[in-house]
Amino acid sequence: MSIQQPLTPDAGALWSRYRGAVIAAGLFLALAGCKTVEEPIIVGSVPDDYRTNHPIAINESLQTMDVPVGVNSAKLPKGVKGNVNGFAQRFVASGADLIAIVTPSGSPNQDAAAYASYEIRDVLVASGVNPRSIDFRSYRAQSGENTAPVRLAYAAVTAQAAPCGPWPDQASRNGENRHYANYGCATQGNLAAIVSNPLDLLYPRGMTPADASRRANVLEKYRTGEPYTSDYSREAAGEVAEGVGN
């Protein structure tokens, strides 16, 4: 009785059969090794509001103006008086209680500066500043400072935004579809500079009363069936602006 040996497949036949699968598996492993894992870009939690990125701060700051005075100055020039007038108007509009006129002491022009300070006081009063709101003070100047200025100063609540810049990115190279770093900075700075009452940025003002005469006029025309709206037909036809500039 003979024992039959198991058949052993030829190695060449096996390689020929599975060669495609082995090559495909090798390419897959090679490509997997070359793949780099990128960090996901999360933009939903990043503030993208220019009012948040460039906030306007409401605080009390010192407003100053320096009036240079020479040793031989007899009186303030007319142009300088106009600058003092503008500073006085801003002081009145700010609602501050006190404005200081600070004169130099110990400088060669201290006598001329003292005389100029009284001229400045007259300009302030003429501009609407209450005389009781003016306070005279002095500061120690350098002995060789021939044009030590007379300083005007008052404290007031102001609105300020941080300076713009630098530019760390560019709008054309922003792949995250977000605002660039300085977006809205200039707008916030201009708004803080032109607002007349900084508290308007925080709280609304009370409503003014209605125009009683206008309301009565409109109601009367409504009762009688007359047109009560404004007539803009002449403006649309160009009659109102006719002859302007001639």
Tab-separated table of C-alpha atoms in Angstrom, residues 58-62 94-96 154-160 197-199:
chain	number	residue	atom	x	y	z
A	58	ILE	CA	-14.731	105.051	26.687
A	59	ASN	CA	-12.576	106.607	29.391
A	60	GLU	CA	-11.470	109.899	30.880
A	61	SER	CA	-8.425	111.477	29.243
A	62	LEU	CA	-6.548	114.757	29.536
A	94	SER	CA	-17.350	118.320	26.631
A	95	GLY	CA	-19.238	119.374	29.746
A	96	ALA	CA	-16.074	119.430	31.859
A	154	TYR	CA	-8.992	119.818	30.982
A	155	ALA	CA	-10.170	116.270	31.691
A	156	ALA	CA	-13.080	114.889	29.711
A	157	VAL	CA	-14.707	111.585	28.825
A	158	THR	CA	-13.554	110.598	25.341
A	159	ALA	CA	-13.894	107.708	22.917
A	160	GLN	CA	-10.663	106.199	21.605
A	197	ASN	CA	-21.017	112.492	22.954
A	198	PRO	CA	-18.998	109.311	23.671
A	199	LEU	CA	-21.803	107.957	25.855
